[in-house]
C-alpha positions as a printed Julia matrix, in Angstrom:
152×3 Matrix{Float64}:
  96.22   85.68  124.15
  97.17   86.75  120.76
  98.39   84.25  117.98
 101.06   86.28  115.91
 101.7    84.37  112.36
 104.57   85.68  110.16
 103.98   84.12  106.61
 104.0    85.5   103.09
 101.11   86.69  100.46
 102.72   87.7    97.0
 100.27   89.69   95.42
 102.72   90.17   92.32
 101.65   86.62   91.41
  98.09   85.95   92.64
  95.39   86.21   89.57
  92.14   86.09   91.2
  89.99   85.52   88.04
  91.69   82.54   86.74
  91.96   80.62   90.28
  90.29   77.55   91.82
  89.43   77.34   95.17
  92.57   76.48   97.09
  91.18   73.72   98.54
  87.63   71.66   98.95
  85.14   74.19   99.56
  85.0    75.96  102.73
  81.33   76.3   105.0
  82.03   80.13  104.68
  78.52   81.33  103.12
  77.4    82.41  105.78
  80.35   84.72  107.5
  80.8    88.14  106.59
  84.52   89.62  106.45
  85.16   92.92  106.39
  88.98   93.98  105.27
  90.1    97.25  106.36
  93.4    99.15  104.55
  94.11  102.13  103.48
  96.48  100.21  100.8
  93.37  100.02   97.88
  95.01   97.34   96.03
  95.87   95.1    99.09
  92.4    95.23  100.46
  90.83   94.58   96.65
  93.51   91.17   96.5
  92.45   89.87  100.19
  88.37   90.5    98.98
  89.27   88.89   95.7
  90.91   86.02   97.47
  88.21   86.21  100.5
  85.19   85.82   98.02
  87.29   83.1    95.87
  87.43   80.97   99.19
  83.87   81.77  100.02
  83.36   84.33  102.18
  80.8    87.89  101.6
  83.99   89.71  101.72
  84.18   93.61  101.37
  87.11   96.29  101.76
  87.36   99.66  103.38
  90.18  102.16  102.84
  89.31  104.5   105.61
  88.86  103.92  109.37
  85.38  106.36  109.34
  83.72  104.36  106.41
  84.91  100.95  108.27
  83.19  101.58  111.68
  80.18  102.95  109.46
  80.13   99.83  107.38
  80.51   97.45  110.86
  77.56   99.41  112.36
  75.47   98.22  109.11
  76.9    94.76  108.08
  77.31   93.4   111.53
  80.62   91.36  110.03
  81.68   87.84  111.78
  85.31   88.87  110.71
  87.36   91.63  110.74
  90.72   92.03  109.34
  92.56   95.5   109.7
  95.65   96.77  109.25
  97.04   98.78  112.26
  99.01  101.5   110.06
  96.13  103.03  109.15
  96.38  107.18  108.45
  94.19  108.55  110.56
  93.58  107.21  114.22
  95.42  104.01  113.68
  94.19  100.68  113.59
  94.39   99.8   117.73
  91.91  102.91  118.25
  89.66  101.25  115.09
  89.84   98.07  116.64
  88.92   99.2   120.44
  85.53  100.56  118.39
  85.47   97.44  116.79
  85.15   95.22  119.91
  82.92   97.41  121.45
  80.3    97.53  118.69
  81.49   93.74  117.88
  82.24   91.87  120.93
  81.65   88.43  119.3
  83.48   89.11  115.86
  87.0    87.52  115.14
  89.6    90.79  114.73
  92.27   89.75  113.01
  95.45   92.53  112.41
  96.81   91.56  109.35
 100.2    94.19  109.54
 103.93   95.08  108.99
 104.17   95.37  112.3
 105.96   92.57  113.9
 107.87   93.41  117.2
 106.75   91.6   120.31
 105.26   94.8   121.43
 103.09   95.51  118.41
 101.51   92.13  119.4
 100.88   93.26  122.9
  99.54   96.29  121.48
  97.1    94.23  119.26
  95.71   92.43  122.08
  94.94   95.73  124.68
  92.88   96.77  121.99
  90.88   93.74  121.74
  92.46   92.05  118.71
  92.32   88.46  118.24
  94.96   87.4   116.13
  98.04   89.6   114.9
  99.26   88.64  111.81
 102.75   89.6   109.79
 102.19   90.4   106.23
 103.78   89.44  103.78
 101.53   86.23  103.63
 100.82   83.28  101.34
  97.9    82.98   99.7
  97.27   78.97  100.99
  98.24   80.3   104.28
  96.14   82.89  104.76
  93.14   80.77  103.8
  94.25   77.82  106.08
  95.12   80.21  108.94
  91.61   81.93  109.14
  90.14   79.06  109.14
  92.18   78.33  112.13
  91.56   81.09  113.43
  87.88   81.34  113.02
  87.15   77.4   114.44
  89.3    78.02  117.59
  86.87   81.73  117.7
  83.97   79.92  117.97
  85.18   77.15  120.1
  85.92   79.97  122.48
């Protein structure tokens, strides 16, 4: 099934280029993450904070240029918002799983009704989380969610 979290990332107070690493240094060299929003600034924080924790992190803003850039890149990770402009981001993420069927997609969304879960999980999704989230959270809770993945 789907894991819905519901925590809280303040983007008002994260500075990216004055951080630490939030905790010892992850063994995320090697997994590609590719963030998908049509919010610009959201997408640049989660990279910022993404890269920061160790991860070859990247953003899209559009769903076109995100299946383009998952054909090429071949990401481990995908986290996409659902309330995305043009098809939406179940329709992205049924591409997604087709092209991807071993990645970890992750619907990181306002979206929070028991059906919008449901939703998430027809179309493939892995996880279904409720922005707002913490920083420390987020980090902790893909790493969760990425060693129960490949314990799969």
């Amino acid at each position: 099934g789907v894991l819905a979290i519901a925590v809280h990332l303040d983007v008002r107070t994260l500075s990216i280029p004055a951080m630490q690493p939030l905790s010892s240094p992850r063994d995320a060299g090697a997994r590609v993450v590719l963030v998908v929003d049509d919010n610009i600034d959201s997408a640049d924080t989660l990279v910022d904070l993404l890269t920061l924790e160790g991860y070859s992190a990247q953003a899209c803003y559009s769903e076109p240029v995100a299946y383009d850039r998952a054909r090429v890149e071949r990401p481990h990770i995908v986290i996409l918002d659902i309330g995305m402009p043009e098809r939406g981001g179940h329709a992205l993420a049924r591409q997604l799983r087709a092209l991807l069927p071993d990645a970890l997609l992750i619907a990181f969304t306002g979206f929070s009704r028991p059906d919008d879960v449901e939703r998430s999980m027809r179309a493939g999704i892995d996880e279904h989380w409720v922005k707002p989230m913490s920083v420390i959270a987020f980090a902790d809770a893909l790493d969760c969610a990425w060693a129960r993945h490949r314990h799969a």
